[in-house]
Structure formats: C-alpha cells, structure tokens
mmCIF file of C-alpha atoms in Angstrom:
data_model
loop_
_atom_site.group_PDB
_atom_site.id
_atom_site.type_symbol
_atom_site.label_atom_id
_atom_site.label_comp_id
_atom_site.label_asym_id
_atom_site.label_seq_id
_atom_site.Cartn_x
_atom_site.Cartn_y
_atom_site.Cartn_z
ATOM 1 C CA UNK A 1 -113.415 229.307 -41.394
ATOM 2 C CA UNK A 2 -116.870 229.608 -40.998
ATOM 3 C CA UNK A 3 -118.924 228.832 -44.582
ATOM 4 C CA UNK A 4 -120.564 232.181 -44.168
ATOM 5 C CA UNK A 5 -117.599 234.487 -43.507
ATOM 6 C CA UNK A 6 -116.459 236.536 -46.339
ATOM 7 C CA UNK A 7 -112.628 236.653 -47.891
ATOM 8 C CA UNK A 8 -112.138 239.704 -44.950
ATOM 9 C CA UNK A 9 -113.734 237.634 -42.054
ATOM 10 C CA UNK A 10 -116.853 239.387 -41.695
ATOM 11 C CA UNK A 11 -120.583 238.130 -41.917
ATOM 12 C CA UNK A 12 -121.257 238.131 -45.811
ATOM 13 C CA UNK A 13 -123.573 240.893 -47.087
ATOM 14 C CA UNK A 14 -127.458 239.055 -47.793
ATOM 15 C CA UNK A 15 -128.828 241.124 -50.826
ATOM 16 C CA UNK A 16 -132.654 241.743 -50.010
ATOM 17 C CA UNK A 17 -135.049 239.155 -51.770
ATOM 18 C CA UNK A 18 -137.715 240.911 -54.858
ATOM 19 C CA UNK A 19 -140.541 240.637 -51.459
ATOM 20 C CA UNK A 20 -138.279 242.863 -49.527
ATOM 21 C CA UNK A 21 -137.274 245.376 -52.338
ATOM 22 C CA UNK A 22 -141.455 245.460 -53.043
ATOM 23 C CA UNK A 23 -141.973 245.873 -49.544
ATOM 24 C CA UNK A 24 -139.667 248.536 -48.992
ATOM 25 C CA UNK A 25 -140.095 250.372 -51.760
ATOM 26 C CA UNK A 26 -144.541 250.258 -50.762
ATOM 27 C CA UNK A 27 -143.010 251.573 -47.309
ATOM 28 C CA UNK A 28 -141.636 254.898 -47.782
ATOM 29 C CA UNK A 29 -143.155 257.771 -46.458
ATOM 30 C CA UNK A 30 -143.926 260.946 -47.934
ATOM 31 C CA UNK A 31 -140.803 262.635 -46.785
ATOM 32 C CA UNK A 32 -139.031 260.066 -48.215
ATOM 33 C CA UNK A 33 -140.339 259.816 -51.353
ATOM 34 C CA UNK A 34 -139.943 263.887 -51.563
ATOM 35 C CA UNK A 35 -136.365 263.699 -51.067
ATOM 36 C CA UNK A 36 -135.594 260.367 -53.434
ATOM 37 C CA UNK A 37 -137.634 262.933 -55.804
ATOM 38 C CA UNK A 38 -134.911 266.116 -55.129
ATOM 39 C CA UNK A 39 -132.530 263.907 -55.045
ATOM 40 C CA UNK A 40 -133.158 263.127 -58.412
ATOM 41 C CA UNK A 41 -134.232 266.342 -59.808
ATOM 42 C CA UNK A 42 -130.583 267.573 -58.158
ATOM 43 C CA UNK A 43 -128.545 264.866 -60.735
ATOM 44 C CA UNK A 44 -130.677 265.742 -63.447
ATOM 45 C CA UNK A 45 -129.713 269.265 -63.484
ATOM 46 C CA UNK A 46 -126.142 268.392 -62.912
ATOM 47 C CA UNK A 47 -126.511 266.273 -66.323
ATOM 48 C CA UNK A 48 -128.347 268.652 -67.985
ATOM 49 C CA UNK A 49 -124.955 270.904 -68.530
ATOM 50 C CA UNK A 50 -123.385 267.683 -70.044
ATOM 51 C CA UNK A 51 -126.138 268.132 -72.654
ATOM 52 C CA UNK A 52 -127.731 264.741 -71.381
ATOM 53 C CA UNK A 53 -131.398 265.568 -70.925
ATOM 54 C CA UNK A 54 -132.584 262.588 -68.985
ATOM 55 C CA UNK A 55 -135.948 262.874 -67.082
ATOM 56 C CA UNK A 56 -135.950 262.994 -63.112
ATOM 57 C CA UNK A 57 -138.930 260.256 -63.018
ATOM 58 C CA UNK A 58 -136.753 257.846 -65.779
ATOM 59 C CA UNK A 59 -133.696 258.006 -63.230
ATOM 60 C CA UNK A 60 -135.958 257.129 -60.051
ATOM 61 C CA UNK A 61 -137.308 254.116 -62.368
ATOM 62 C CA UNK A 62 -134.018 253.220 -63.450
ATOM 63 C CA UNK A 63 -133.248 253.017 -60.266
ATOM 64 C CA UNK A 64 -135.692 250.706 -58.341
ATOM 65 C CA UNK A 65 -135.822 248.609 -62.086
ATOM 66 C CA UNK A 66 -132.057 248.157 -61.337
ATOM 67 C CA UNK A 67 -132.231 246.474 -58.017
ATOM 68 C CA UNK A 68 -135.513 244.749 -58.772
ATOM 69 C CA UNK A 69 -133.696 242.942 -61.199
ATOM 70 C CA UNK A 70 -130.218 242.124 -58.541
ATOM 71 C CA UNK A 71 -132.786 241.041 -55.720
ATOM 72 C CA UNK A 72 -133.538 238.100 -58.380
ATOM 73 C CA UNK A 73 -130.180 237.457 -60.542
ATOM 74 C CA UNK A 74 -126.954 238.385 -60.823
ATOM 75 C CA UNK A 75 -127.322 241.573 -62.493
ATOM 76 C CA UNK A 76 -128.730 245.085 -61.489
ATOM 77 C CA UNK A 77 -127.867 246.551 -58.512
ATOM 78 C CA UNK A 78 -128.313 244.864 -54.917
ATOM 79 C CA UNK A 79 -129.760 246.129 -51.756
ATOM 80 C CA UNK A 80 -128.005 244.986 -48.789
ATOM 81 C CA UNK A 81 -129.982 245.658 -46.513
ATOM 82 C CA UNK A 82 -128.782 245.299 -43.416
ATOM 83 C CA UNK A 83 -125.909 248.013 -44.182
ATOM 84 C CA UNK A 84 -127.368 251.029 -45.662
ATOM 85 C CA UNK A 85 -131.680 252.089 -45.861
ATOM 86 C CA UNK A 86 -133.092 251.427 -48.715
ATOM 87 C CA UNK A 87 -133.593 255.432 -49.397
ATOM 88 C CA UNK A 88 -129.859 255.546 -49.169
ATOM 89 C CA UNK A 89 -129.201 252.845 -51.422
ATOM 90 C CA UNK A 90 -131.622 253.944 -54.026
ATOM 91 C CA UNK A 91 -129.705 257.761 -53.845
ATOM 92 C CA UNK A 92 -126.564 255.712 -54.807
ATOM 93 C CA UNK A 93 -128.098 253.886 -57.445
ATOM 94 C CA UNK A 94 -129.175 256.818 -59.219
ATOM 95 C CA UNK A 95 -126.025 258.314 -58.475
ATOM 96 C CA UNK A 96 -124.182 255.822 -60.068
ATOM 97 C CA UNK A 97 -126.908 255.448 -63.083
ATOM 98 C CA UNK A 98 -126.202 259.449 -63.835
ATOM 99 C CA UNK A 99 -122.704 259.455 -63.660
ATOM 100 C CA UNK A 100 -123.091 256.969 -66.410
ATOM 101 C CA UNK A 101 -126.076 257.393 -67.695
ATOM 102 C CA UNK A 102 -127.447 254.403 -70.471
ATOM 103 C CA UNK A 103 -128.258 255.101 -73.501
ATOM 104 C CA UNK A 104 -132.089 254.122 -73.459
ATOM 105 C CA UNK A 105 -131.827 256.821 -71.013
ATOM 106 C CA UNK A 106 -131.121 259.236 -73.140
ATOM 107 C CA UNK A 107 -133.489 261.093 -75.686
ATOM 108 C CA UNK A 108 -133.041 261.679 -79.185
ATOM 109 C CA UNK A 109 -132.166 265.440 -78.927
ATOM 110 C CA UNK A 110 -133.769 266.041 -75.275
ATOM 111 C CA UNK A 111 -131.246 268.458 -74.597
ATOM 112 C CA UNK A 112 -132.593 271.179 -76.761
ATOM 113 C CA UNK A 113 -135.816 270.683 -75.596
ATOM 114 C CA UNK A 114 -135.095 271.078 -71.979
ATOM 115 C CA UNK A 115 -132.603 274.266 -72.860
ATOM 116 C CA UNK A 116 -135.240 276.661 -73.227
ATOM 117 C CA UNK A 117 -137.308 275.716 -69.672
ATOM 118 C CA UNK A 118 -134.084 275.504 -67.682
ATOM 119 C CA UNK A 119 -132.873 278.711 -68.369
ATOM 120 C CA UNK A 120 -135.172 281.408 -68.828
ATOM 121 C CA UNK A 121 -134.649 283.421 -65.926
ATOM 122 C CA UNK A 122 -137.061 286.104 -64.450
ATOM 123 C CA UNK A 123 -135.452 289.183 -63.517
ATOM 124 C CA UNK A 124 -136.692 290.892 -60.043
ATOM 125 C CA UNK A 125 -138.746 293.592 -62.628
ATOM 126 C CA UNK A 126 -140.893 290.607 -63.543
ATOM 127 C CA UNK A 127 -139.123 290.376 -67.058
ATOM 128 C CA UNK A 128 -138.957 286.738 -68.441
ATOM 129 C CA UNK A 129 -135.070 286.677 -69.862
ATOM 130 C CA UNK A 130 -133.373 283.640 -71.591
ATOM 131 C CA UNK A 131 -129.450 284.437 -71.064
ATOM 132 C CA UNK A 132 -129.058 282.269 -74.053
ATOM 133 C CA UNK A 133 -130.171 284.463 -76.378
ATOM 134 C CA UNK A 134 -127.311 287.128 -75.000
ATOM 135 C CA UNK A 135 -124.776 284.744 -76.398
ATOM 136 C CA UNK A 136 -125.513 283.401 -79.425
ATOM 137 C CA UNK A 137 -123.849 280.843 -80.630
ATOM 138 C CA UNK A 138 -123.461 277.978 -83.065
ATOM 139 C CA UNK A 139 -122.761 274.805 -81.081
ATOM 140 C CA UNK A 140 -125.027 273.568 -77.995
ATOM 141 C CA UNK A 141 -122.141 272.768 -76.388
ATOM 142 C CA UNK A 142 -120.787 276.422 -76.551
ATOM 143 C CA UNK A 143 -124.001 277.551 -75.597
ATOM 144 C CA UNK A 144 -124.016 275.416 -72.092
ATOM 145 C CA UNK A 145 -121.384 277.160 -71.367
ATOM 146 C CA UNK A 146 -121.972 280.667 -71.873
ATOM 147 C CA UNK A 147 -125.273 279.577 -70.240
ATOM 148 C CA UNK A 148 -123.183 278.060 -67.068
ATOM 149 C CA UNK A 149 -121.232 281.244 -67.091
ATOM 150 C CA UNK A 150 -124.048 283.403 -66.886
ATOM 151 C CA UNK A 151 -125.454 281.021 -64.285
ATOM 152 C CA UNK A 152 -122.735 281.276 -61.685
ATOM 153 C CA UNK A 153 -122.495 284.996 -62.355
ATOM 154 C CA UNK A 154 -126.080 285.111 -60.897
ATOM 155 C CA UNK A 155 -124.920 282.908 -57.662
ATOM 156 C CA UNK A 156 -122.251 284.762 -57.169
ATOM 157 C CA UNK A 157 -124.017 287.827 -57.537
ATOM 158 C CA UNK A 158 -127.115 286.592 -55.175
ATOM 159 C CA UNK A 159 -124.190 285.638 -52.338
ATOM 160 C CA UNK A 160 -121.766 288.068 -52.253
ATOM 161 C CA UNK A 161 -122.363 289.412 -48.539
ATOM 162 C CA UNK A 162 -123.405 285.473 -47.465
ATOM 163 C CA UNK A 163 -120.199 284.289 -46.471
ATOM 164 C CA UNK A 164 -120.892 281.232 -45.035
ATOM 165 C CA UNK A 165 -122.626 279.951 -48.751
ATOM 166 C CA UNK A 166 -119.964 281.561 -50.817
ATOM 167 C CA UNK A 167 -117.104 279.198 -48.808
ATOM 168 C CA UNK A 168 -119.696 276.433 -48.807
ATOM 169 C CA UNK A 169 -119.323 276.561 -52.454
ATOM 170 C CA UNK A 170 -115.794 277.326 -52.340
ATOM 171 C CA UNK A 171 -115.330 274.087 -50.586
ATOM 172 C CA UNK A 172 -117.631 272.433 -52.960
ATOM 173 C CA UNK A 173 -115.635 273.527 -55.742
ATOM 174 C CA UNK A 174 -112.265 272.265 -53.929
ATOM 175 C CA UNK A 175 -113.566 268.411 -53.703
ATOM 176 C CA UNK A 176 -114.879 268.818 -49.845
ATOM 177 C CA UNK A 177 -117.928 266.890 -48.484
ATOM 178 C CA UNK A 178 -120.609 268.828 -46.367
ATOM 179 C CA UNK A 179 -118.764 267.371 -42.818
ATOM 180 C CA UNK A 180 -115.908 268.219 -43.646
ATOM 181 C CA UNK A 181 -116.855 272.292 -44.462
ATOM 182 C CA UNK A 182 -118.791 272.072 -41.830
ATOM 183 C CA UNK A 183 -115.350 271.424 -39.652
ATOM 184 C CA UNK A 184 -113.662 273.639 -41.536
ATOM 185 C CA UNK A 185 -115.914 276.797 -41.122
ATOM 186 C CA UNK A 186 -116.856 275.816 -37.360
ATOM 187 C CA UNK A 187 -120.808 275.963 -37.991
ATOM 188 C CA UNK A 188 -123.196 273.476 -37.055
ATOM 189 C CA UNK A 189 -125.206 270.922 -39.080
ATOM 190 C CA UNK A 190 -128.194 273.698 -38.754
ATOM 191 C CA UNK A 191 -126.166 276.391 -40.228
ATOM 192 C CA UNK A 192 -124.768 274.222 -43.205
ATOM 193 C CA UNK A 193 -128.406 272.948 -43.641
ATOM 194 C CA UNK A 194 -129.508 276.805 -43.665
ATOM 195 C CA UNK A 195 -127.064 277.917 -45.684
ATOM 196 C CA UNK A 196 -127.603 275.309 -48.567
ATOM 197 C CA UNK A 197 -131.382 275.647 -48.317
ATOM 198 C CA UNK A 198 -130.649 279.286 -49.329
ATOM 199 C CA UNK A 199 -128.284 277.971 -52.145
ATOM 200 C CA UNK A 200 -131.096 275.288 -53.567
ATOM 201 C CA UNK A 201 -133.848 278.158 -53.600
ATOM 202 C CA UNK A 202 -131.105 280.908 -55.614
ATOM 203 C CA UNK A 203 -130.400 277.900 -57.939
ATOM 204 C CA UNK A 204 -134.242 276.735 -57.961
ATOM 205 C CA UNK A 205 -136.011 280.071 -58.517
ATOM 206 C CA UNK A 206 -133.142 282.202 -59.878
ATOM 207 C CA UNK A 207 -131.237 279.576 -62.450
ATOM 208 C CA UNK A 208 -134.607 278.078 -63.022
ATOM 209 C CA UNK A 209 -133.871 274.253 -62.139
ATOM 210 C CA UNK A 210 -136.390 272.197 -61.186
ATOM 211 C CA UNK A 211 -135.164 271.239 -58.191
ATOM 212 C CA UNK B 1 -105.653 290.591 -72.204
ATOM 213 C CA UNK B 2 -105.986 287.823 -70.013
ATOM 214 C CA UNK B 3 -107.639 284.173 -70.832
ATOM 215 C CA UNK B 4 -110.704 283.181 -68.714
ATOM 216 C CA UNK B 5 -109.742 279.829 -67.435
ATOM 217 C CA UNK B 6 -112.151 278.984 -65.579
ATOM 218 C CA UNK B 7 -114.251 275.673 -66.388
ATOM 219 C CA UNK B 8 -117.455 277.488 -65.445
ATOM 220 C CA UNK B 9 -119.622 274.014 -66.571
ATOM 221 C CA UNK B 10 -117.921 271.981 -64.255
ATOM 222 C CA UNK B 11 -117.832 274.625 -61.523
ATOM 223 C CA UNK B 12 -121.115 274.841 -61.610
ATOM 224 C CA UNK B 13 -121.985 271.053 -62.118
ATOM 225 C CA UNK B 14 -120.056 270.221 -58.785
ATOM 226 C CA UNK B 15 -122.302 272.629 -57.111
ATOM 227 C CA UNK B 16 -125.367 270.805 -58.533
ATOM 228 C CA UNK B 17 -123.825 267.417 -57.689
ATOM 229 C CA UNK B 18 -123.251 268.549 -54.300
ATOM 230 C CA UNK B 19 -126.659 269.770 -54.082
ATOM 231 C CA UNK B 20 -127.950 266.410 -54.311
ATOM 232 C CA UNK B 21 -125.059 265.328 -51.968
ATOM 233 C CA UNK B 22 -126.383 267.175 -49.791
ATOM 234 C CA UNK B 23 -129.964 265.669 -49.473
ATOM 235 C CA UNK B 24 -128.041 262.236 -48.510
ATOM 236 C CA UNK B 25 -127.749 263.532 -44.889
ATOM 237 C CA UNK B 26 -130.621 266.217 -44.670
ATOM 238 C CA UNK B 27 -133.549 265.019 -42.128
ATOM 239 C CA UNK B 28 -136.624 264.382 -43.409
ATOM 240 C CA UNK B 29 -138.397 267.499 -41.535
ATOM 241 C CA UNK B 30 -135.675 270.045 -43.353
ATOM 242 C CA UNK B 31 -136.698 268.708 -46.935
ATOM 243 C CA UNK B 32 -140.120 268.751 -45.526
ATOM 244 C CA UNK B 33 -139.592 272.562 -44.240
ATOM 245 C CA UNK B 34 -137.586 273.771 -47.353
ATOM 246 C CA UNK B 35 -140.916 272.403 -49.287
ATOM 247 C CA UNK B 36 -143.775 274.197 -47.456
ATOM 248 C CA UNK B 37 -141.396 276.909 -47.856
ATOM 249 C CA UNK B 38 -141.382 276.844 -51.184
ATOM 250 C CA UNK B 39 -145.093 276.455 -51.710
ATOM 251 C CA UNK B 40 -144.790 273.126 -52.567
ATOM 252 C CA UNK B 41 -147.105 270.474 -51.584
ATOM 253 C CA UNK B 42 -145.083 267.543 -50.343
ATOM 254 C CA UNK B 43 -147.727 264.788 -50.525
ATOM 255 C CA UNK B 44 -148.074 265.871 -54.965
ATOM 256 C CA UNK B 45 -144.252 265.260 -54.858
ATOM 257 C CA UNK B 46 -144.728 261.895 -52.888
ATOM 258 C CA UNK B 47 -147.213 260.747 -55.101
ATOM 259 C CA UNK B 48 -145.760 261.125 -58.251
ATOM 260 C CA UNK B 49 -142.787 259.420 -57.036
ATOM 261 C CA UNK B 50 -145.526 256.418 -55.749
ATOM 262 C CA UNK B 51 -146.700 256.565 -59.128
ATOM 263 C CA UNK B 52 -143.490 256.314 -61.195
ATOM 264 C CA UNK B 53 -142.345 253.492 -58.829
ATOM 265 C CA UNK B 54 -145.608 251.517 -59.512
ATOM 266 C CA UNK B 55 -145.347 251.920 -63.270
ATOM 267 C CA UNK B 56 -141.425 250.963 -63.007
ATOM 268 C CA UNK B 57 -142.725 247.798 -60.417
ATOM 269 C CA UNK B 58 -145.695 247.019 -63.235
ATOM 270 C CA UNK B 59 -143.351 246.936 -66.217
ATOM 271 C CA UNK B 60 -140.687 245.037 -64.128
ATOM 272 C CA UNK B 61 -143.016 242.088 -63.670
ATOM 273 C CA UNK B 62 -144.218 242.046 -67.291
ATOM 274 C CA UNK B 63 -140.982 241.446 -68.525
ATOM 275 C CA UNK B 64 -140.553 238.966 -66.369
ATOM 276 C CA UNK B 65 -143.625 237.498 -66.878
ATOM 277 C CA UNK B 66 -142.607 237.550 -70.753
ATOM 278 C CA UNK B 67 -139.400 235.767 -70.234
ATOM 279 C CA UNK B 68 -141.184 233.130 -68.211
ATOM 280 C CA UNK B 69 -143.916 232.593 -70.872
ATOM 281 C CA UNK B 70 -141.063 232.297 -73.619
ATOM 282 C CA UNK B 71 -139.231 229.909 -71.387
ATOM 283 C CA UNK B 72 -142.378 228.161 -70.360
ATOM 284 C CA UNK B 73 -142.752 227.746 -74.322
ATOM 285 C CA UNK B 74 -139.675 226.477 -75.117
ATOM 286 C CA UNK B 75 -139.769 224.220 -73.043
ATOM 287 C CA UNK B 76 -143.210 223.000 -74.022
ATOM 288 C CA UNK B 77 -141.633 222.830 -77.640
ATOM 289 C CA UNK B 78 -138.792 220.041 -76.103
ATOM 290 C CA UNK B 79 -141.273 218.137 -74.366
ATOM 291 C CA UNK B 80 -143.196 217.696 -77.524
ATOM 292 C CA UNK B 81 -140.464 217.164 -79.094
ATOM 293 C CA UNK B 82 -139.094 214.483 -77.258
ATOM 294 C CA UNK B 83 -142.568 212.832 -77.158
ATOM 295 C CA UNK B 84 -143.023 212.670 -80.167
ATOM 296 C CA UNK B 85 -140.544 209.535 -79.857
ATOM 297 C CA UNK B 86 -142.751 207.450 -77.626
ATOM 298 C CA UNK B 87 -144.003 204.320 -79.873
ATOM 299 C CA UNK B 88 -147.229 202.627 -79.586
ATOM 300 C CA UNK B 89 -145.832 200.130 -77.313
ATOM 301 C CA UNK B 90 -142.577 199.343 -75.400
ATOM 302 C CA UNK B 91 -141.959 196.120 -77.332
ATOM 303 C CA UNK B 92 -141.865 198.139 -80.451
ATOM 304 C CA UNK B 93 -139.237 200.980 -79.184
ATOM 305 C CA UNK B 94 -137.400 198.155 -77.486
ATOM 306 C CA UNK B 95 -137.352 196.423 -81.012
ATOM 307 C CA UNK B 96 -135.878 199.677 -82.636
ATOM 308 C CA UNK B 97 -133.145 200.499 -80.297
ATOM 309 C CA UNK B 98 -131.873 196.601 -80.807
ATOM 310 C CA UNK B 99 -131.826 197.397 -84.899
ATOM 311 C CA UNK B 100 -130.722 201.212 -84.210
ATOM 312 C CA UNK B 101 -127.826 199.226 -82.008
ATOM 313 C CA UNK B 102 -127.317 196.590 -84.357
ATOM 314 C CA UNK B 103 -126.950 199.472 -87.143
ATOM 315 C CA UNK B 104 -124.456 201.600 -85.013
ATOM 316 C CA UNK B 105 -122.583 199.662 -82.107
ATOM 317 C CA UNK B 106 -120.670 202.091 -80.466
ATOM 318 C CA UNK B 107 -123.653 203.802 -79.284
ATOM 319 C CA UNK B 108 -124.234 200.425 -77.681
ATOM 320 C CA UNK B 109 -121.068 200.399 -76.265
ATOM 321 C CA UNK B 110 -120.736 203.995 -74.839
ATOM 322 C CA UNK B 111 -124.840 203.916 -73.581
ATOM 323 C CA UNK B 112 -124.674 200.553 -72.165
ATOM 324 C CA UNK B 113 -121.381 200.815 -70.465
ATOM 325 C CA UNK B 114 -122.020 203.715 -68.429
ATOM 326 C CA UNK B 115 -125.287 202.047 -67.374
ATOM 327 C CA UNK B 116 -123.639 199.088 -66.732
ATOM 328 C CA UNK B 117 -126.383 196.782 -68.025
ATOM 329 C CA UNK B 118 -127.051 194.319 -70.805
ATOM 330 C CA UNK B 119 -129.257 195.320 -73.683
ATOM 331 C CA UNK B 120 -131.391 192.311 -72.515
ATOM 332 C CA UNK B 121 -131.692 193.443 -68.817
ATOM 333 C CA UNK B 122 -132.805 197.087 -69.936
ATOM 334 C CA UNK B 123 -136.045 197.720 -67.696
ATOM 335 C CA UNK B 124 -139.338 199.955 -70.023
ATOM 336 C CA UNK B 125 -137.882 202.599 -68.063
ATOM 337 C CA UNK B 126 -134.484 202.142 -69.338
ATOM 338 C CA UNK B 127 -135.681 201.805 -72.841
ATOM 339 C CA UNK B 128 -137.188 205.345 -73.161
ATOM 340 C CA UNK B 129 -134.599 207.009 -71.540
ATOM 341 C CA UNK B 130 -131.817 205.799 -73.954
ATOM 342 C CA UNK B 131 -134.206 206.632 -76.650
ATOM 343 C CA UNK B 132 -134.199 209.926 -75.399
ATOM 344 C CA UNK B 133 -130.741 210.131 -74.708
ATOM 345 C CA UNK B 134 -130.145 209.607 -78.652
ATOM 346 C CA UNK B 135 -132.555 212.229 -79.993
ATOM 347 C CA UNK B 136 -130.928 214.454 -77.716
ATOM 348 C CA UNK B 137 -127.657 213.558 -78.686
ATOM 349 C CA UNK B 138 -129.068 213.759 -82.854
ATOM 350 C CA UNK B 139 -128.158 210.614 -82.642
ATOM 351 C CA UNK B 140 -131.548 208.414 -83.291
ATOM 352 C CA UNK B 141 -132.590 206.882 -86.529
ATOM 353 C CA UNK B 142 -135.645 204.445 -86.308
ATOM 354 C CA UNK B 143 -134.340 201.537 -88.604
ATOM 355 C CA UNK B 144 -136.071 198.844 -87.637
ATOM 356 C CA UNK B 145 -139.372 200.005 -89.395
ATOM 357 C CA UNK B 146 -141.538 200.484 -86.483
ATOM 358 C CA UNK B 147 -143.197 203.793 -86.242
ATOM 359 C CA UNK B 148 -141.854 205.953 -83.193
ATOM 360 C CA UNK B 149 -142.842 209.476 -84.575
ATOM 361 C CA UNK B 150 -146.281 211.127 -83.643
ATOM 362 C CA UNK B 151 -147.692 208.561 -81.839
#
C-alpha cells in the first residue's frame, strides 16, 4: 500500500496550510461574502427560538477562528481543500458551530435583548405591533412559542394561494432537502429558487428577521 | 376540545434552518438579485463581513503571538537555568562531577554506562552535558566545593 493512501484506498485528504486559509479567506468576492453573511444571519434566527441569542458576525468569526486554528494543529476545524470551496466549508463550520453553539458564544441574557427587535411586526396599515405583547406570559420560553405560533400563522397566512411555497415548506417540515422537493413537485431549480426568495422576504420583512 | 399538538418552535426553526440550507446551492447572481431587490447594498454586506474576518484574522495571530512569547519565555527561563551550572572553568566542573560521583555512584554507573566511556576519557563536551543531564534529572549537588552556580 502506498504511504499516502488512506484506510479506504483513496488519496488522503491535505488540510489547507494557515497561508492558504489567509489567502482564501482575502479572496472572496462580494457575492460571496454576502451569502457567508445570509448564511449566517439564516442560523442565527433559527437559534434565536432556542433562546440562544448569538450574533451573526460572532458565528462568521467563530468560524474562520476555527479553521485558522486546524490549518496549524490538531484542533479547530480543517479545510480540505481540494474537496469542497472554502465558502462551502466555512457554511458547514458555522453550521456545525450553531447546532452546538459554545458557551463564550453565548451572552449573558442576549435573548431578551434580541426578543423585542425580532419580533415587532408592522402590519400593512403601517402599525408597529409586537405579537408578544398579545400573549403574555411568564416564562421566555413560553413566550418563544406563542411568538413562533404567531409567526407561522403569518406565513401561512402570506402563502395560502402560493402552492408551490406552502409544499416547499411542507417538505421542509417532513425532513426533505431542496433537490429532492424539487423532484418531488416537478419544478425547476429557477422555480424552487423563486419560490424561496418569496419565502426569505415574508420571513425577512413580515417576521422581522434579519435575514 | 382538542389539544394543539403541534411543535410550532421547531416547525418553524426547520424552516429557518432550511433557509440557510438553501443558500448552500443558490448562485451567487440570485443572492446578488434577491439583494438589489431588497434595497440592499451588497458591497455594505461584503464589507462588514471583510471587516469581521480581519478582526477574527487580527485576534487569531495575537494569541498566537502570545503563546509564542510565553513559550519563547519559558524557555529562556531553562536556558538560564541550566547555565547557571557552567563553572569558571572545565577543570573545575570536571573536578565536581568526580566528588558528586564519588558521593553517589550509581549515577556513575547508570550515566557512564549508557555512554559507554570512562570517567577519565569524558571529552569538555561530555562533562557539561552530564552536568546537565543531573540538574535535569534534580539530581546535581556540587560537593566538591567549587562554585558552579551564577558564574
């Protein structure tokens, strides 16, 4: 056996060198660097209803700090370059980092402070509304909910007639990946891209996330 | 009545997640499109991403820089340290490790043995790096009178 080959046979996997992870982070290009940042701003909000109020910025500098430190030791997270870009790797850094998010991370009380922002709503009349204060309650915890509640009511209220969003979420909700709806409804990439540009924009200027 | 079972949080934190999912596979001219749309200035987004990475990049190589001082330290400390047991002259260090030998034999034995050399054929070279050895080891006690500390 060759002294390179992995256990499975295959070339092994060269993690990219601190130069490279500089380099390619210096590299990225505007649209790039706009989708790490929606990318980001997309997991935050996703946390935020778990009542962990991390900021979008402190997960995209978690996430470069992270494989910084695995292009040098054995620790971090490593870019292997040669199988995925670095954007992509750096989206599944940050995925991982929220799905677990550490604890320096994590704000003394943060999310009561972002509760207020990320709900007040604006009805079509102009009127500023906080659907929190509908359902008052004693526990933040309870009041995520009633405030998640209240949240889908207004997607599912926005997309009643759009039925290619309302199974998009439908398929969401049942554990399917964007392909794979895609398949299953017969539309093209364009549509599903259409179709969940619609959803971001309800759930960005509707539900008030800063997406 | 009946209960409302749904689990609205996690509905609608899979839609979030998937949200995000989504972006893993958009092009870079339909995030670019959905922005204009929006109103949104893509470069302001771009460059506060630059910026965070920077700061994150900045703080990265302080740390390290840090660690590397406190190593570089350290090690500074052990040099001196170990210094510290160079005598005035050869003749006198070779003098104490013969009494320090004398004093405690089977440090004789177990040094000189795996060197394979008679105390008498010990080169300068040989000398200091047993020394050495011992204060490494905890093991050195200048007996013979000479002074071997801060010279």
């Amino acid at each position: 056996m060759k002294k390179n080959d992995s256990s499975r046979g295959g070339p092994e996997k060269r993690a990219a060198t601190l130069d490279e992870v500089e380099a390619a982070y210096r590299a990225l290009t505007t649209p790039q660097l706009a989708r790490l940042d929606k990318y980001a701003r997309g997991r935050v909000a996703a946390l935020y209803l778990e009542g962990k109020g991390i900021a979008a910025t402190d997960l995209l500098q978690e996430a470069l700090t992270e494989t910084l430190e695995g292009s040098i030791k054995n620790a971090g997270r490593k870019w292997y370059k040669d199988s995925v870009s670095f954007v992509g790797h750096l989206m599944g850094v940050m995925k991982s980092i929220a799905s677990h998010p550490p604890k320096h991370l994590l704000p003394d009380h943060a999310e009561h402070i972002l509760l207020e922002s990320q709900v007040t709503e604006v009805t079509p009349d102009g009127e500023v509304r906080n659907p929190l204060l509908e359902y008052p309650s004693g526990s933040p915890d309870q009041e995520r909910i009633l405030d998640a509640k209240k949240m889908l009511e207004i997607v599912e209220q926005t997309f009643k007639d759009d039925a290619i969003v309302s199974l998009i979420i439908d398929g969401w909700r049942n554990g399917m990946s964007g392909p794979e709806i895609q398949e299953q409804l017969g539309i093209t990439p364009k549509e599903f891209e259409a179709a969940v540009k619609r959803l971001r924009w309800t759930i960005k200027h509707k539900l008030k996330f800063q997406l | 009545m009946s209960k409302d079972t749904r689990n609205y949080r996690e509905e609608l934190r899979s839609i979030l997640n998937s949200l995000a999912d989504s972006l893993e596979h958009a092009s870079d001219e339909a995030v670019m499109s959905e922005l204009h749309e929006s109103g949104e200035d893509p470069e302001l987004r771009a460059k506060s991403v630059r910026t965070a990475f920077e700061t994150a990049f900045k703080r990265f190589k302080q740390k390290k820089l840090k660690e590397a001082q406190l190593k570089y330290k350290s090690s500074v400390l052990k040099i001196r340290e170990l210094e510290q047991i160079v005598p005035q002259t050869i003749a006198d260090l070779r003098v104490s490790l013969a009494a320090f030998f004398n004093t405690q034999p089977h440090w004789k034995t177990q040094l000189l043995t795996a060197q394979c050399r008679e105390f008498k054929d010990l080169t300068d070279t040989d000398i200091r790096s047993l020394v050495k050895q011992l204060k490494i080891l905890g093991a050195w006690k200048d007996v013979s009178g000479n002074c071997t500390e801060n010279v």
